[in-house]
């Protein structure tokens, strides 16, 4: 009697036939014991052989099939009859003279190479695994396992990989997210038998981690293509920094996301892993090719659309990736700036907490992956200006030299930052904060401009001897000639229109390249040059090359220069033009390389041209944006480079500019007819080269007399009248006697965050240790006087501008105690003996600065406090890091920004065995 048998799947029949044909037993038919049902094609092609499948419920049906077999066909008889019921007469015509069973696990063994044994855990998983492995096996079979045992993991990994279109080793959260981007693949997964799909999903949840749960839930709910956007929102609604108890609004927001997962409620670990995996996918995609980046941006837009659909768009500031999050962070930053701008007459100290809040909001803006570089840089400038406004203004400069120094060392940095703020922000919710900040900065700068102009008026009218004040007519004799007389050849670059703000940017770009080292007089702060009046090219450039106050054009400049340096070469714009393929004219290169030419001077008009033809306020000046500058420097590596200008400039103030009628078409000066008006002063004296020795000049930057341009010069504002002076040598800080490696040039408010007020940290005197004399405390820097060209004290002891706030959240005693204990510790003494020498004074200064700054300080601040030339700070930091890294522990490290040092104070105390209260 027949027995109840299971239906056989077409793939199982195919596999049995493949095995039978491989036996080559010469038979034309095979009996398979299975339910006699067949709904597939009646004829299969297996190894180029047509094979007809015939369901046979009776022996008679089987005999009929054998009798009707075509000569070129093979025959498969599907029957639930036993061999006894079929009879020996029939079985003599089939393979092996007996029927064969269709064991699904035998087929599994076959598709994995036939030489494996099944792991019992695989069999216990269920019959569906065997059917799926048989049905979905590749034509060449599944990859066999490494050993003789076919494990559940090996079999299901390959099965799931084939179903999802993924490498079996990529079945993790990232792989599932990648699969979710392929809609056709998801549809194929949905078309699988329910038992197969559920079984594969269960396995994926086991091996792919908690992120697999929400991905598969989204796929099951029909939202699989939105898996990555949903993951990004999970990162927002389950923030990694969240408190243990989310607020009610956050709970409601999470509930609104549940329908996208078929009503499933995500566990904290699942949501967190899901969010991290989605963010990682976006990060990789944004670093990919154009097509992949396009997909990433589409995912970001879709996430924002879903956020709007479920009414959680207001929470996107928590995302480091979504563009809407950047917008929200920028708006929060703008609001913090608005609140931190001091009201007129408000005490400076009252803004500290508000500025710290703005710094925190800025940090959030900076960490956003979708941040726009230019907007972030403007935000940085805004915070710097807030810190500047929070510094005590101090008394007005007493001398012209003091006023020039203030412009070079402090207000020039303000000018650089306020240009960005003036340009503003595209977001109408951020722009008003910048406008408010700009007004506050302008009010303070206007006071400085007025003080400068009054000193300039007095100095000019009194015909006072300059003393050590450097004037434009003094540059050749007092700066260039001593270098030449000392045997060094010079390239003097006159960047027409370069003010102190532009010079700061150009100096930074030169320093970044590493080929040039900035030198300053005695290693002290930068110095500036006072322009002649009015501050126009025909006066100042001719005076520069003449060595006296003079007025003239290019011809006059050439004649005056040859008188000063008969063997020198002066190049103007036309001399610097080159034919196709040449970056530097051969005659120019020859002059620069000629040992007999002591001085090559080149006039570069890029910045001044921008006042007419573009917008100097939005240009970042560098060796790349100043035409020809980089190329000239490349061929002048063996020369000392002096960078100077003939005057600075002010930028047009747009609708805020004031146009005043005058008897002249000049933009920023007029003849001395009538009385000076608001924002103007009368200047007279031998250094006034036009107007018969008397002119009226505006000190207000927004005032002009002539046609509108992008920028102007000619007036008495320090941005026009102070000429920057920069000196560079290629890899040789001793190139010029009396000049040394420059210290950090930026004021402290520029580079260091404002922190809770406390006393300024000092470098404590190192405690004496056995076998070593105690180090002496560095001498206090004397007050600056008019001795500009007197050799100053080393950069280590040069004071920064008095207005600079110092980062000092920790009491001095705490920092001093820790540093003294460090220098006195035996571990320090042992390590100091085997490391590159670093004076204790510098170790003390840098560690004290870091301890006082809650373990953080910029490299530039460390250089300033320790008296290190700016070009040496990286190497010094490396030596200090090796000194403090006991047994490789990261006591001292560098932030990813590459400019902020981090000291783990607690780890340092532990590693050095310090006993501190």
PDB file of N, CA, C and O in Angstrom, residues 578-630:
ATOM      1  N   UNK A 578      53.920  87.009 -18.027  1.00  0.00           N
ATOM      2  CA  UNK A 578      54.690  85.924 -18.641  1.00  0.00           C
ATOM      3  C   UNK A 578      53.957  85.377 -19.851  1.00  0.00           C
ATOM      4  O   UNK A 578      52.722  85.443 -19.937  1.00  0.00           O
ATOM      5  N   UNK A 579      54.694  84.798 -20.799  1.00  0.00           N
ATOM      6  CA  UNK A 579      54.048  84.113 -21.934  1.00  0.00           C
ATOM      7  C   UNK A 579      53.481  82.768 -21.499  1.00  0.00           C
ATOM      8  O   UNK A 579      53.702  82.315 -20.378  1.00  0.00           O
ATOM      9  N   UNK A 580      52.786  82.133 -22.418  1.00  0.00           N
ATOM     10  CA  UNK A 580      52.163  80.845 -22.126  1.00  0.00           C
ATOM     11  C   UNK A 580      53.195  79.826 -21.691  1.00  0.00           C
ATOM     12  O   UNK A 580      54.283  79.728 -22.272  1.00  0.00           O
ATOM     13  N   UNK A 581      52.842  79.085 -20.643  1.00  0.00           N
ATOM     14  CA  UNK A 581      53.685  78.001 -20.177  1.00  0.00           C
ATOM     15  C   UNK A 581      54.734  78.400 -19.162  1.00  0.00           C
ATOM     16  O   UNK A 581      55.377  77.536 -18.568  1.00  0.00           O
ATOM     17  N   UNK A 582      54.936  79.690 -18.943  1.00  0.00           N
ATOM     18  CA  UNK A 582      55.957  80.150 -18.007  1.00  0.00           C
ATOM     19  C   UNK A 582      55.290  80.811 -16.806  1.00  0.00           C
ATOM     20  O   UNK A 582      54.512  81.753 -16.961  1.00  0.00           O
ATOM     21  N   UNK A 583      55.606  80.328 -15.611  1.00  0.00           N
ATOM     22  CA  UNK A 583      55.047  80.930 -14.400  1.00  0.00           C
ATOM     23  C   UNK A 583      55.836  82.162 -13.984  1.00  0.00           C
ATOM     24  O   UNK A 583      55.287  83.089 -13.387  1.00  0.00           O
ATOM     25  N   UNK A 584      57.148  82.163 -14.281  1.00  0.00           N
ATOM     26  CA  UNK A 584      58.000  83.295 -13.946  1.00  0.00           C
ATOM     27  C   UNK A 584      58.791  83.670 -15.195  1.00  0.00           C
ATOM     28  O   UNK A 584      59.373  82.798 -15.868  1.00  0.00           O
ATOM     29  N   UNK A 585      58.815  84.947 -15.511  1.00  0.00           N
ATOM     30  CA  UNK A 585      59.560  85.412 -16.676  1.00  0.00           C
ATOM     31  C   UNK A 585      61.040  85.053 -16.527  1.00  0.00           C
ATOM     32  O   UNK A 585      61.622  85.196 -15.443  1.00  0.00           O
ATOM     33  N   UNK A 586      61.672  84.561 -17.587  1.00  0.00           N
ATOM     34  CA  UNK A 586      63.089  84.162 -17.485  1.00  0.00           C
ATOM     35  C   UNK A 586      64.004  85.273 -16.997  1.00  0.00           C
ATOM     36  O   UNK A 586      64.947  85.021 -16.255  1.00  0.00           O
ATOM     37  N   UNK A 587      63.735  86.523 -17.412  1.00  0.00           N
ATOM     38  CA  UNK A 587      64.589  87.619 -16.971  1.00  0.00           C
ATOM     39  C   UNK A 587      64.399  87.870 -15.473  1.00  0.00           C
ATOM     40  O   UNK A 587      65.368  88.192 -14.765  1.00  0.00           O
ATOM     41  N   UNK A 588      63.160  87.713 -14.990  1.00  0.00           N
ATOM     42  CA  UNK A 588      62.905  87.872 -13.562  1.00  0.00           C
ATOM     43  C   UNK A 588      63.605  86.760 -12.793  1.00  0.00           C
ATOM     44  O   UNK A 588      64.256  87.005 -11.764  1.00  0.00           O
ATOM     45  N   UNK A 589      63.484  85.526 -13.283  1.00  0.00           N
ATOM     46  CA  UNK A 589      64.142  84.402 -12.618  1.00  0.00           C
ATOM     47  C   UNK A 589      65.660  84.580 -12.609  1.00  0.00           C
ATOM     48  O   UNK A 589      66.335  84.266 -11.615  1.00  0.00           O
ATOM     49  N   UNK A 590      66.190  85.101 -13.704  1.00  0.00           N
ATOM     50  CA  UNK A 590      67.633  85.326 -13.787  1.00  0.00           C
ATOM     51  C   UNK A 590      68.080  86.364 -12.772  1.00  0.00           C
ATOM     52  O   UNK A 590      69.127  86.217 -12.122  1.00  0.00           O
ATOM     53  N   UNK A 591      67.290  87.430 -12.632  1.00  0.00           N
ATOM     54  CA  UNK A 591      67.632  88.471 -11.659  1.00  0.00           C
ATOM     55  C   UNK A 591      67.596  87.917 -10.240  1.00  0.00           C
ATOM     56  O   UNK A 591      68.481  88.209  -9.418  1.00  0.00           O
ATOM     57  N   UNK A 592      66.582  87.109  -9.957  1.00  0.00           N
ATOM     58  CA  UNK A 592      66.470  86.535  -8.616  1.00  0.00           C
ATOM     59  C   UNK A 592      67.611  85.567  -8.323  1.00  0.00           C
ATOM     60  O   UNK A 592      68.044  85.437  -7.170  1.00  0.00           O
ATOM     61  N   UNK A 593      68.086  84.886  -9.323  1.00  0.00           N
ATOM     62  CA  UNK A 593      69.164  83.923  -9.123  1.00  0.00           C
ATOM     63  C   UNK A 593      70.560  84.518  -9.238  1.00  0.00           C
ATOM     64  O   UNK A 593      71.549  83.825  -8.991  1.00  0.00           O
ATOM     65  N   UNK A 594      70.653  85.779  -9.629  1.00  0.00           N
ATOM     66  CA  UNK A 594      71.958  86.404  -9.860  1.00  0.00           C
ATOM     67  C   UNK A 594      72.580  86.854  -8.538  1.00  0.00           C
ATOM     68  O   UNK A 594      72.034  87.721  -7.847  1.00  0.00           O
ATOM     69  N   UNK A 595      73.727  86.316  -8.157  1.00  0.00           N
ATOM     70  CA  UNK A 595      74.371  86.731  -6.904  1.00  0.00           C
ATOM     71  C   UNK A 595      74.786  88.198  -6.913  1.00  0.00           C
ATOM     72  O   UNK A 595      74.983  88.791  -5.850  1.00  0.00           O
ATOM     73  N   UNK A 596      74.914  88.788  -8.111  1.00  0.00           N
ATOM     74  CA  UNK A 596      75.341  90.181  -8.205  1.00  0.00           C
ATOM     75  C   UNK A 596      74.194  91.157  -8.017  1.00  0.00           C
ATOM     76  O   UNK A 596      74.418  92.375  -7.996  1.00  0.00           O
ATOM     77  N   UNK A 597      72.962  90.657  -7.919  1.00  0.00           N
ATOM     78  CA  UNK A 597      71.799  91.527  -7.715  1.00  0.00           C
ATOM     79  C   UNK A 597      71.399  91.436  -6.257  1.00  0.00           C
ATOM     80  O   UNK A 597      70.765  90.465  -5.839  1.00  0.00           O
ATOM     81  N   UNK A 598      71.765  92.427  -5.443  1.00  0.00           N
ATOM     82  CA  UNK A 598      71.499  92.304  -4.007  1.00  0.00           C
ATOM     83  C   UNK A 598      70.032  92.440  -3.648  1.00  0.00           C
ATOM     84  O   UNK A 598      69.573  91.854  -2.672  1.00  0.00           O
ATOM     85  N   UNK A 599      69.314  93.232  -4.441  1.00  0.00           N
ATOM     86  CA  UNK A 599      67.914  93.512  -4.101  1.00  0.00           C
ATOM     87  C   UNK A 599      67.051  93.435  -5.346  1.00  0.00           C
ATOM     88  O   UNK A 599      67.329  94.105  -6.347  1.00  0.00           O
ATOM     89  N   UNK A 600      66.047  92.601  -5.285  1.00  0.00           N
ATOM     90  CA  UNK A 600      64.998  92.581  -6.306  1.00  0.00           C
ATOM     91  C   UNK A 600      63.711  93.022  -5.622  1.00  0.00           C
ATOM     92  O   UNK A 600      63.306  92.422  -4.619  1.00  0.00           O
ATOM     93  N   UNK A 601      63.105  94.069  -6.133  1.00  0.00           N
ATOM     94  CA  UNK A 601      61.836  94.561  -5.595  1.00  0.00           C
ATOM     95  C   UNK A 601      60.761  94.362  -6.648  1.00  0.00           C
ATOM     96  O   UNK A 601      60.974  94.646  -7.829  1.00  0.00           O
ATOM     97  N   UNK A 602      59.625  93.845  -6.232  1.00  0.00           N
ATOM     98  CA  UNK A 602      58.524  93.574  -7.166  1.00  0.00           C
ATOM     99  C   UNK A 602      57.242  94.171  -6.611  1.00  0.00           C
ATOM    100  O   UNK A 602      56.910  93.961  -5.438  1.00  0.00           O
ATOM    101  N   UNK A 603      56.535  94.904  -7.441  1.00  0.00           N
ATOM    102  CA  UNK A 603      55.248  95.500  -7.067  1.00  0.00           C
ATOM    103  C   UNK A 603      54.142  94.597  -7.581  1.00  0.00           C
ATOM    104  O   UNK A 603      54.059  94.322  -8.782  1.00  0.00           O
ATOM    105  N   UNK A 604      53.305  94.119  -6.671  1.00  0.00           N
ATOM    106  CA  UNK A 604      52.179  93.246  -7.032  1.00  0.00           C
ATOM    107  C   UNK A 604      50.896  93.982  -6.697  1.00  0.00           C
ATOM    108  O   UNK A 604      50.674  94.381  -5.549  1.00  0.00           O
ATOM    109  N   UNK A 605      50.047  94.153  -7.693  1.00  0.00           N
ATOM    110  CA  UNK A 605      48.878  95.037  -7.548  1.00  0.00           C
ATOM    111  C   UNK A 605      47.566  94.308  -7.283  1.00  0.00           C
ATOM    112  O   UNK A 605      46.494  94.924  -7.336  1.00  0.00           O
ATOM    113  N   UNK A 606      47.616  93.020  -6.986  1.00  0.00           N
ATOM    114  CA  UNK A 606      46.383  92.241  -6.887  1.00  0.00           C
ATOM    115  C   UNK A 606      45.389  92.825  -5.882  1.00  0.00           C
ATOM    116  O   UNK A 606      44.194  92.965  -6.173  1.00  0.00           O
ATOM    117  N   UNK A 607      45.865  93.161  -4.695  1.00  0.00           N
ATOM    118  CA  UNK A 607      44.948  93.640  -3.658  1.00  0.00           C
ATOM    119  C   UNK A 607      44.391  95.007  -4.032  1.00  0.00           C
ATOM    120  O   UNK A 607      43.185  95.254  -3.907  1.00  0.00           O
ATOM    121  N   UNK A 608      45.243  95.899  -4.488  1.00  0.00           N
ATOM    122  CA  UNK A 608      44.765  97.230  -4.872  1.00  0.00           C
ATOM    123  C   UNK A 608      43.800  97.156  -6.049  1.00  0.00           C
ATOM    124  O   UNK A 608      42.809  97.895  -6.104  1.00  0.00           O
ATOM    125  N   UNK A 609      44.077  96.245  -6.993  1.00  0.00           N
ATOM    126  CA  UNK A 609      43.153  96.077  -8.130  1.00  0.00           C
ATOM    127  C   UNK A 609      41.782  95.615  -7.655  1.00  0.00           C
ATOM    128  O   UNK A 609      40.758  95.965  -8.249  1.00  0.00           O
ATOM    129  N   UNK A 610      41.765  94.811  -6.594  1.00  0.00           N
ATOM    130  CA  UNK A 610      40.482  94.311  -6.087  1.00  0.00           C
ATOM    131  C   UNK A 610      39.601  95.430  -5.545  1.00  0.00           C
ATOM    132  O   UNK A 610      38.374  95.298  -5.502  1.00  0.00           O
ATOM    133  N   UNK A 611      40.222  96.547  -5.148  1.00  0.00           N
ATOM    134  CA  UNK A 611      39.420  97.666  -4.657  1.00  0.00           C
ATOM    135  C   UNK A 611      38.542  98.245  -5.759  1.00  0.00           C
ATOM    136  O   UNK A 611      37.480  98.796  -5.495  1.00  0.00           O
ATOM    137  N   UNK A 612      38.994  98.085  -6.984  1.00  0.00           N
ATOM    138  CA  UNK A 612      38.227  98.594  -8.124  1.00  0.00           C
ATOM    139  C   UNK A 612      37.348  97.530  -8.749  1.00  0.00           C
ATOM    140  O   UNK A 612      36.207  97.785  -9.116  1.00  0.00           O
ATOM    141  N   UNK A 613      37.877  96.307  -8.849  1.00  0.00           N
ATOM    142  CA  UNK A 613      37.255  95.334  -9.750  1.00  0.00           C
ATOM    143  C   UNK A 613      36.587  94.158  -9.075  1.00  0.00           C
ATOM    144  O   UNK A 613      35.936  93.370  -9.718  1.00  0.00           O
ATOM    145  N   UNK A 614      36.787  93.967  -7.775  1.00  0.00           N
ATOM    146  CA  UNK A 614      36.135  92.832  -7.122  1.00  0.00           C
ATOM    147  C   UNK A 614      35.745  93.252  -5.717  1.00  0.00           C
ATOM    148  O   UNK A 614      35.316  94.377  -5.509  1.00  0.00           O
ATOM    149  N   UNK A 615      35.904  92.372  -4.765  1.00  0.00           N
ATOM    150  CA  UNK A 615      35.504  92.685  -3.399  1.00  0.00           C
ATOM    151  C   UNK A 615      36.574  92.190  -2.440  1.00  0.00           C
ATOM    152  O   UNK A 615      36.623  91.010  -2.107  1.00  0.00           O
ATOM    153  N   UNK A 616      37.450  93.097  -2.000  1.00  0.00           N
ATOM    154  CA  UNK A 616      38.519  92.650  -1.099  1.00  0.00           C
ATOM    155  C   UNK A 616      38.008  92.160   0.236  1.00  0.00           C
ATOM    156  O   UNK A 616      38.692  91.443   0.953  1.00  0.00           O
ATOM    157  N   UNK A 617      36.779  92.539   0.594  1.00  0.00           N
ATOM    158  CA  UNK A 617      36.239  92.146   1.890  1.00  0.00           C
ATOM    159  C   UNK A 617      35.910  90.676   2.001  1.00  0.00           C
ATOM    160  O   UNK A 617      35.837  90.132   3.100  1.00  0.00           O
ATOM    161  N   UNK A 618      35.680  89.993   0.863  1.00  0.00           N
ATOM    162  CA  UNK A 618      35.322  88.580   0.921  1.00  0.00           C
ATOM    163  C   UNK A 618      36.436  87.687   0.394  1.00  0.00           C
ATOM    164  O   UNK A 618      36.277  86.472   0.317  1.00  0.00           O
ATOM    165  N   UNK A 619      37.568  88.266   0.032  1.00  0.00           N
ATOM    166  CA  UNK A 619      38.690  87.488  -0.474  1.00  0.00           C
ATOM    167  C   UNK A 619      39.602  87.097   0.674  1.00  0.00           C
ATOM    168  O   UNK A 619      39.952  87.931   1.506  1.00  0.00           O
ATOM    169  N   UNK A 620      39.965  85.832   0.716  1.00  0.00           N
ATOM    170  CA  UNK A 620      40.961  85.386   1.691  1.00  0.00           C
ATOM    171  C   UNK A 620      42.319  85.456   1.014  1.00  0.00           C
ATOM    172  O   UNK A 620      42.644  84.663   0.147  1.00  0.00           O
ATOM    173  N   UNK A 621      43.112  86.434   1.435  1.00  0.00           N
ATOM    174  CA  UNK A 621      44.385  86.669   0.766  1.00  0.00           C
ATOM    175  C   UNK A 621      45.412  85.630   1.191  1.00  0.00           C
ATOM    176  O   UNK A 621      45.555  85.325   2.369  1.00  0.00           O
ATOM    177  N   UNK A 622      46.115  85.094   0.207  1.00  0.00           N
ATOM    178  CA  UNK A 622      47.098  84.051   0.459  1.00  0.00           C
ATOM    179  C   UNK A 622      48.079  84.016  -0.697  1.00  0.00           C
ATOM    180  O   UNK A 622      47.962  84.783  -1.671  1.00  0.00           O
ATOM    181  N   UNK A 623      49.041  83.109  -0.611  1.00  0.00           N
ATOM    182  CA  UNK A 623      49.981  82.950  -1.710  1.00  0.00           C
ATOM    183  C   UNK A 623      49.291  82.443  -2.969  1.00  0.00           C
ATOM    184  O   UNK A 623      49.866  82.502  -4.058  1.00  0.00           O
ATOM    185  N   UNK A 624      48.078  81.930  -2.831  1.00  0.00           N
ATOM    186  CA  UNK A 624      47.327  81.454  -3.999  1.00  0.00           C
ATOM    187  C   UNK A 624      46.473  82.546  -4.620  1.00  0.00           C
ATOM    188  O   UNK A 624      46.229  82.539  -5.831  1.00  0.00           O
ATOM    189  N   UNK A 625      45.979  83.477  -3.810  1.00  0.00           N
ATOM    190  CA  UNK A 625      45.062  84.496  -4.332  1.00  0.00           C
ATOM    191  C   UNK A 625      45.760  85.790  -4.710  1.00  0.00           C
ATOM    192  O   UNK A 625      45.165  86.638  -5.361  1.00  0.00           O
ATOM    193  N   UNK A 626      47.019  85.980  -4.307  1.00  0.00           N
ATOM    194  CA  UNK A 626      47.806  87.135  -4.742  1.00  0.00           C
ATOM    195  C   UNK A 626      48.611  86.705  -5.963  1.00  0.00           C
ATOM    196  O   UNK A 626      49.507  85.861  -5.865  1.00  0.00           O
ATOM    197  N   UNK A 627      48.287  87.257  -7.109  1.00  0.00           N
ATOM    198  CA  UNK A 627      48.864  86.807  -8.374  1.00  0.00           C
ATOM    199  C   UNK A 627      50.395  86.841  -8.353  1.00  0.00           C
ATOM    200  O   UNK A 627      50.994  87.865  -8.021  1.00  0.00           O
ATOM    201  N   UNK A 628      50.989  85.719  -8.723  1.00  0.00           N
ATOM    202  CA  UNK A 628      52.427  85.647  -8.880  1.00  0.00           C
ATOM    203  C   UNK A 628      53.218  85.473  -7.605  1.00  0.00           C
ATOM    204  O   UNK A 628      54.423  85.197  -7.661  1.00  0.00           O
ATOM    205  N   UNK A 629      52.592  85.621  -6.439  1.00  0.00           N
ATOM    206  CA  UNK A 629      53.340  85.591  -5.190  1.00  0.00           C
ATOM    207  C   UNK A 629      53.990  84.229  -4.962  1.00  0.00           C
ATOM    208  O   UNK A 629      55.189  84.143  -4.657  1.00  0.00           O
ATOM    209  N   UNK A 630      53.215  83.166  -5.113  1.00  0.00           N
ATOM    210  CA  UNK A 630      53.770  81.835  -4.871  1.00  0.00           C
ATOM    211  C   UNK A 630      54.936  81.538  -5.816  1.00  0.00           C
ATOM    212  O   UNK A 630      55.965  80.996  -5.404  1.00  0.00           O
TER     213      UNK A 630
END
